[in-house]
CSV table of C-alpha atoms in Angstrom, one decimal:
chain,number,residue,atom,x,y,z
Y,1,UNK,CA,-18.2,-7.5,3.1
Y,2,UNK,CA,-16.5,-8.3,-0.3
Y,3,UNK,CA,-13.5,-6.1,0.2
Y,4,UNK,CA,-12.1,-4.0,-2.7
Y,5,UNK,CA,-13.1,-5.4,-6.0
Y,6,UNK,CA,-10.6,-4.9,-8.6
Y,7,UNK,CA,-11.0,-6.3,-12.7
Y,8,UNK,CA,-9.4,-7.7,-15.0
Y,9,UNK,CA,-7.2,-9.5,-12.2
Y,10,UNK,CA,-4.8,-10.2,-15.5
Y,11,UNK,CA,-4.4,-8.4,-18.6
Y,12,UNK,CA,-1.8,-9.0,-21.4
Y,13,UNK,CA,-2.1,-6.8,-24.2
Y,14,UNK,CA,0.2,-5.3,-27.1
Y,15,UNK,CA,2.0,-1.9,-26.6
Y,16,UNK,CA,-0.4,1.0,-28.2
Y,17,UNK,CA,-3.7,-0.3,-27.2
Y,18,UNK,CA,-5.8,0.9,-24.6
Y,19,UNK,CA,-6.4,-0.8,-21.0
Y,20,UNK,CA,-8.9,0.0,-18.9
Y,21,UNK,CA,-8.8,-1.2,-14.9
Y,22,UNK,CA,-11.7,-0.9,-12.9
Y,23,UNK,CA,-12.5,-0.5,-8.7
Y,24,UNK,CA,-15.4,-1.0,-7.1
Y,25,UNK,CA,-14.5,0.0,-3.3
Y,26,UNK,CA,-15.8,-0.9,0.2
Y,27,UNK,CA,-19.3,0.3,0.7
Y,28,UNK,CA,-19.1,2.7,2.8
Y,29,UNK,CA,-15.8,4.5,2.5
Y,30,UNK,CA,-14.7,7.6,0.9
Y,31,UNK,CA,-11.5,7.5,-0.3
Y,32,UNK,CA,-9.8,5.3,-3.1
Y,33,UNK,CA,-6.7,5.1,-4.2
Y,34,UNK,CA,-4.3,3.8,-7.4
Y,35,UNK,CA,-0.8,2.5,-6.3
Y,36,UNK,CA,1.1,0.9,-9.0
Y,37,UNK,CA,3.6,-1.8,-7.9
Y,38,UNK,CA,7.5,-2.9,-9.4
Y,39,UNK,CA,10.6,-4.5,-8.5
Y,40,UNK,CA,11.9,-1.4,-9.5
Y,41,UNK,CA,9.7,1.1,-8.0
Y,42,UNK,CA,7.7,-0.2,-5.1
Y,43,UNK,CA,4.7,1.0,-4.4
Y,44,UNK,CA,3.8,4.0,-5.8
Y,45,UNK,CA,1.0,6.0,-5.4
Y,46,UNK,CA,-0.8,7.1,-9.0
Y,47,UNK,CA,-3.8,9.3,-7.9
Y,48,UNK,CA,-6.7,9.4,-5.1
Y,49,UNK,CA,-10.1,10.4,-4.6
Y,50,UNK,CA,-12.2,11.9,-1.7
Y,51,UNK,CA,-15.8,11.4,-2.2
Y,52,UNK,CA,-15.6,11.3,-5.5
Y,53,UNK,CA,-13.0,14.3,-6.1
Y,54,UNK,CA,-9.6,13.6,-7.5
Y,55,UNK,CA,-7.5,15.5,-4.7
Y,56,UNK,CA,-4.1,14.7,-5.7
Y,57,UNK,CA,-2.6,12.9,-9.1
Y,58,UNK,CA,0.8,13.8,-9.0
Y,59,UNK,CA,1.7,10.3,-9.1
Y,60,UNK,CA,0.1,10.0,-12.6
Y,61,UNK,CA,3.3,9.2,-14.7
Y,62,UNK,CA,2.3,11.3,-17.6
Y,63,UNK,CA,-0.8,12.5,-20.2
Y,64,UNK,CA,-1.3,8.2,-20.8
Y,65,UNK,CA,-2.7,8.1,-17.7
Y,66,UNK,CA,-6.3,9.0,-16.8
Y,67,UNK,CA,-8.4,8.1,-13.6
Y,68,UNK,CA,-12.3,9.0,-13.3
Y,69,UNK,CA,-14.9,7.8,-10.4
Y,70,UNK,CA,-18.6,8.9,-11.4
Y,71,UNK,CA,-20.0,7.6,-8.4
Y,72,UNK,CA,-19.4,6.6,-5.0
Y,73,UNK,CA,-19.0,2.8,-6.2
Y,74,UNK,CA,-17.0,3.0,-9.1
Y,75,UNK,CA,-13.4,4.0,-10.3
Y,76,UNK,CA,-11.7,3.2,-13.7
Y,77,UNK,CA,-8.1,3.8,-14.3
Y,78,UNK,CA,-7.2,3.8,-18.2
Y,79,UNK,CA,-3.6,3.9,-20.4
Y,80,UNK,CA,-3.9,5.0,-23.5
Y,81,UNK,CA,-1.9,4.4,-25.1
Y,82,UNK,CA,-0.1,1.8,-23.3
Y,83,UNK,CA,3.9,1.0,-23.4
Y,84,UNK,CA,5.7,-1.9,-22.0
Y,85,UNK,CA,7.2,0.1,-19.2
Y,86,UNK,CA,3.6,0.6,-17.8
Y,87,UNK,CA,4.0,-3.4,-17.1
Y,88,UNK,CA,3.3,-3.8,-13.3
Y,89,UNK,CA,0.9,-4.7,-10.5
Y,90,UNK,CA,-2.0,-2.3,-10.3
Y,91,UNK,CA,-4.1,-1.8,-6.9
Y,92,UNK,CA,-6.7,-0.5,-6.2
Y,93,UNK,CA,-7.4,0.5,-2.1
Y,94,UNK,CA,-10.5,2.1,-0.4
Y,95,UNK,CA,-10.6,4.0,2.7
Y,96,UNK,CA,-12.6,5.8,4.9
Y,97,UNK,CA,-12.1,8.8,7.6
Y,98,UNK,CA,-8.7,10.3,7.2
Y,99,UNK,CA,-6.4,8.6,9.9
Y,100,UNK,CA,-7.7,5.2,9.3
Y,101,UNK,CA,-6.7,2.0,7.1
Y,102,UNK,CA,-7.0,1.7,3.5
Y,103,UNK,CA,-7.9,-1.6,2.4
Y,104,UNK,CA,-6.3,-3.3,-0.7
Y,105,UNK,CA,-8.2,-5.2,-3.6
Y,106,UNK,CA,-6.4,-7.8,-5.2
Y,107,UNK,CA,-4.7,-5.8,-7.8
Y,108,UNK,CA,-4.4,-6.1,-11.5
Y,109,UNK,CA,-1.3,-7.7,-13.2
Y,110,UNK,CA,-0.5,-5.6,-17.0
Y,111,UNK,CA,2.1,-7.0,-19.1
Y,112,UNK,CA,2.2,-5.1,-22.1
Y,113,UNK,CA,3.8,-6.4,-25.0
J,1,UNK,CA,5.9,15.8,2.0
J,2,UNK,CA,6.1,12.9,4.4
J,3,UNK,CA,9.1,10.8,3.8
J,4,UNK,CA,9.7,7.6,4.8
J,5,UNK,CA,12.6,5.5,5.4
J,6,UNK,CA,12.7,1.7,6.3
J,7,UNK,CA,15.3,-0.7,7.3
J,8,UNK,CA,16.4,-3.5,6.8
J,9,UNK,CA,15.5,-4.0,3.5
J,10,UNK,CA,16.1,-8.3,3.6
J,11,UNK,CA,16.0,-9.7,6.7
J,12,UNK,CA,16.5,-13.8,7.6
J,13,UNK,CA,15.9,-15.0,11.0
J,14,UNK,CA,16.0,-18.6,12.9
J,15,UNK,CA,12.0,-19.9,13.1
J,16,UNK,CA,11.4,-19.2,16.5
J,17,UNK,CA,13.6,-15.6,17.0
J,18,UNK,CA,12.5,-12.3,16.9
J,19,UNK,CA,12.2,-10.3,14.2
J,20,UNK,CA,12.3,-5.9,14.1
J,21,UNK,CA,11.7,-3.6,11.4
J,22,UNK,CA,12.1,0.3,11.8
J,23,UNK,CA,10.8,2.7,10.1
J,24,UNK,CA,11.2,6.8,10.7
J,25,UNK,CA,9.1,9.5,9.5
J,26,UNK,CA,9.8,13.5,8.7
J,27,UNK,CA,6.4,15.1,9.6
J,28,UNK,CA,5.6,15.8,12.9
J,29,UNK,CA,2.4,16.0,12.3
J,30,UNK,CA,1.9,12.4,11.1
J,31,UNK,CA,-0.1,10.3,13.4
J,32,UNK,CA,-1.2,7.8,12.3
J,33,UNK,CA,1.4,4.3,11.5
J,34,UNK,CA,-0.2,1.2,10.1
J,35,UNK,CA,2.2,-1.7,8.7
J,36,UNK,CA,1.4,-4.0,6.0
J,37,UNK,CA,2.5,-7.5,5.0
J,38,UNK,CA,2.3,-8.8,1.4
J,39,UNK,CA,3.2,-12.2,0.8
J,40,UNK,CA,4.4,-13.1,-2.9
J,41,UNK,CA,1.7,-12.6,-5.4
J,42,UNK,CA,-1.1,-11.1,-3.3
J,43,UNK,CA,-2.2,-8.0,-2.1
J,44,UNK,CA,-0.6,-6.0,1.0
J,45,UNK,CA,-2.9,-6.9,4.2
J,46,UNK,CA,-3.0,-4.4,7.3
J,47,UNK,CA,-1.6,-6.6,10.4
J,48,UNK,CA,-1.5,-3.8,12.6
J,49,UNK,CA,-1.1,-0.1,13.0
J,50,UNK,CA,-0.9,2.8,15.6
J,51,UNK,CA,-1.6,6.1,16.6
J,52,UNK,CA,0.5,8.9,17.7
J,53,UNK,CA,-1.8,9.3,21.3
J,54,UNK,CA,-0.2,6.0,21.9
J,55,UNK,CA,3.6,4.3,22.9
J,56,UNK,CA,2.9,0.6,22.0
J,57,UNK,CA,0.5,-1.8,20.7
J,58,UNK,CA,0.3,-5.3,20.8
J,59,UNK,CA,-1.6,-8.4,18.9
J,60,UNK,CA,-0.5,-11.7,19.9
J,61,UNK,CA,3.2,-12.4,18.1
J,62,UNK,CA,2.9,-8.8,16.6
J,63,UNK,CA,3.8,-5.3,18.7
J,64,UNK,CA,4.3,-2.2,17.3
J,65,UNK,CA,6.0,1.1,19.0
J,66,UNK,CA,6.2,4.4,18.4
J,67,UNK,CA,8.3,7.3,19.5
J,68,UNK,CA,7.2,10.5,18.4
J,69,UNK,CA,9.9,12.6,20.3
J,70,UNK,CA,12.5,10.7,17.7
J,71,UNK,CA,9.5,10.0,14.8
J,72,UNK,CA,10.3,6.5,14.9
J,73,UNK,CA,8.4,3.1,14.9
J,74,UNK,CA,9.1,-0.3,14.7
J,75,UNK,CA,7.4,-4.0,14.1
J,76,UNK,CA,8.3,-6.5,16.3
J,77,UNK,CA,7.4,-9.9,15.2
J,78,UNK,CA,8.1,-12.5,17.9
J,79,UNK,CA,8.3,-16.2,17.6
J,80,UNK,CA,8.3,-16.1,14.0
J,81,UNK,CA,7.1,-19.1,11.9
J,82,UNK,CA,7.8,-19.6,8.4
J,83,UNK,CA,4.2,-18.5,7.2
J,84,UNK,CA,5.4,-14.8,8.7
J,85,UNK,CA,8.3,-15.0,5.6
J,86,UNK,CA,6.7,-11.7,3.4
J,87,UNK,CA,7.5,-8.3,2.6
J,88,UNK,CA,6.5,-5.7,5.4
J,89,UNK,CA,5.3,-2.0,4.8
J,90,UNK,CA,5.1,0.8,7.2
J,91,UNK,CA,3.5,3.9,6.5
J,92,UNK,CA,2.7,6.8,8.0
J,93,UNK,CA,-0.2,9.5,7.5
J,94,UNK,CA,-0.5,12.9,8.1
J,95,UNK,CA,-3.6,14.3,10.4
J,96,UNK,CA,-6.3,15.2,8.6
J,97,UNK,CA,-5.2,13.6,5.6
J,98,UNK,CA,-6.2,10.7,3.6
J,99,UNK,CA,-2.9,10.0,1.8
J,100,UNK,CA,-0.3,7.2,3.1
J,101,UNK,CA,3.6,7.4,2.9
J,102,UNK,CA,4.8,4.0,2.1
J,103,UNK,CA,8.1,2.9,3.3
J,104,UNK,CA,10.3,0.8,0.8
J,105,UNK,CA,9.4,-2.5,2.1
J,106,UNK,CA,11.4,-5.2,4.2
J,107,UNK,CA,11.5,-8.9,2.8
J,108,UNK,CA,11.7,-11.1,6.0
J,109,UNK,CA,12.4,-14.9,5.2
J,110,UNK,CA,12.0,-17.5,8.4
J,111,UNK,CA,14.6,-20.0,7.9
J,112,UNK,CA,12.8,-23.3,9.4
């Protein structure tokens, strides 16, 4: 088994353009989740999915933020447009039945400029 | 919500000691406590977690307990070695549900 799958593992970009992460979780499990991850802030969850579903994005910081999975496979989180305050460590982590471990990928690091 | 509150926060122990972590929870109906250990630049990794039908669980240098009555558990790393130095997470998750309640993490440094 790979584990999670997570892309770009870096990103540096300039403050207004857009940046799209991508997820590809464990085969097999049904829930994935964005955490974001500071000095400042810990670990914060952004928004997770069951089967597919978004069930809960409070943790989205505001309208910049958007999160989509179209299939069982797949998961994209995107900032548009992005500030330098979004610089952090992004992971992604799949899961399956509720009550059991979630699994993290390897994250992406975003610096904006 | 769940909230959940760790201690220490920093932590330094002799290689060789023993080394606890504590974490409480709000919900009563959490039951399910798995910790996590990220060492600098990498992703957190599950070490070992626990259920609320059970009082202790052990793997090799690493126990965990649990006491629902005060909705507290704790890591207990024994014999620590220097590749152990990492920031711990505990969490906890409510039953039936998918989402985990991170604690604020615990950097533990083995002084060799």
């Amino acid at each position: 088994d790979a584990g999670v799958i997570q892309s770009p593992r870096h990103e540096v970009t300039e403050m207004g353009q857009e940046v799209t992460l991508r997820c590809k979780p464990i085969s097999g499990h049904n829930s994935l989740f964005w955490y974001r991850q500071t000095m400042m802030r810990g670990l914060e969850l952004l928004i997770y999915f069951n089967n597919n579903v978004p069930i809960d994005d409070s943790g989205m910081p505001e309208d910049r933020f958007s999160a989509k999975m179209p299939n069982a496979s797949f998961s994209t989180l995107k900032i548009q447009p992005s500030e330098p305050r979004d610089s952090a460590v992004y992971f992604c982590a799949s899961g399956g039945l509720a009550g059991r471990a979630q699994y993290f990928g390897p994250g992406t690091r975003l610096l904006v400029l | 919500g769940e909230n959940v509150e760790q201690h220490p926060s920093t932590l330094s122990v002799q290689e060789g000691d023993s080394a606890v972590i504590k974490c409480t929870y709000s919900d009563s109906a959490s039951n399910y406590f798995p910790w996590y250990k990220q060492e600098l630049g990498k992703r957190p990794q599950l070490i070992i977690d626990i259920r609320s039908n059970v009082g202790e669980k052990k793997d090799q240098r690493i126990a965990v307990t649990l006491n629902k009555t005060a909705k507290h558990f704790s890591l207990h790393i024994t014999e620590t070695q220097p590749e152990d130095s990492a920031v711990y997470f505990c969490a906890a998750s409510i039953k039936d549900g998918n989402q985990f309640y991170f604690g604020t993490g615990t950097s533990l440094t083995v002084i060799p």
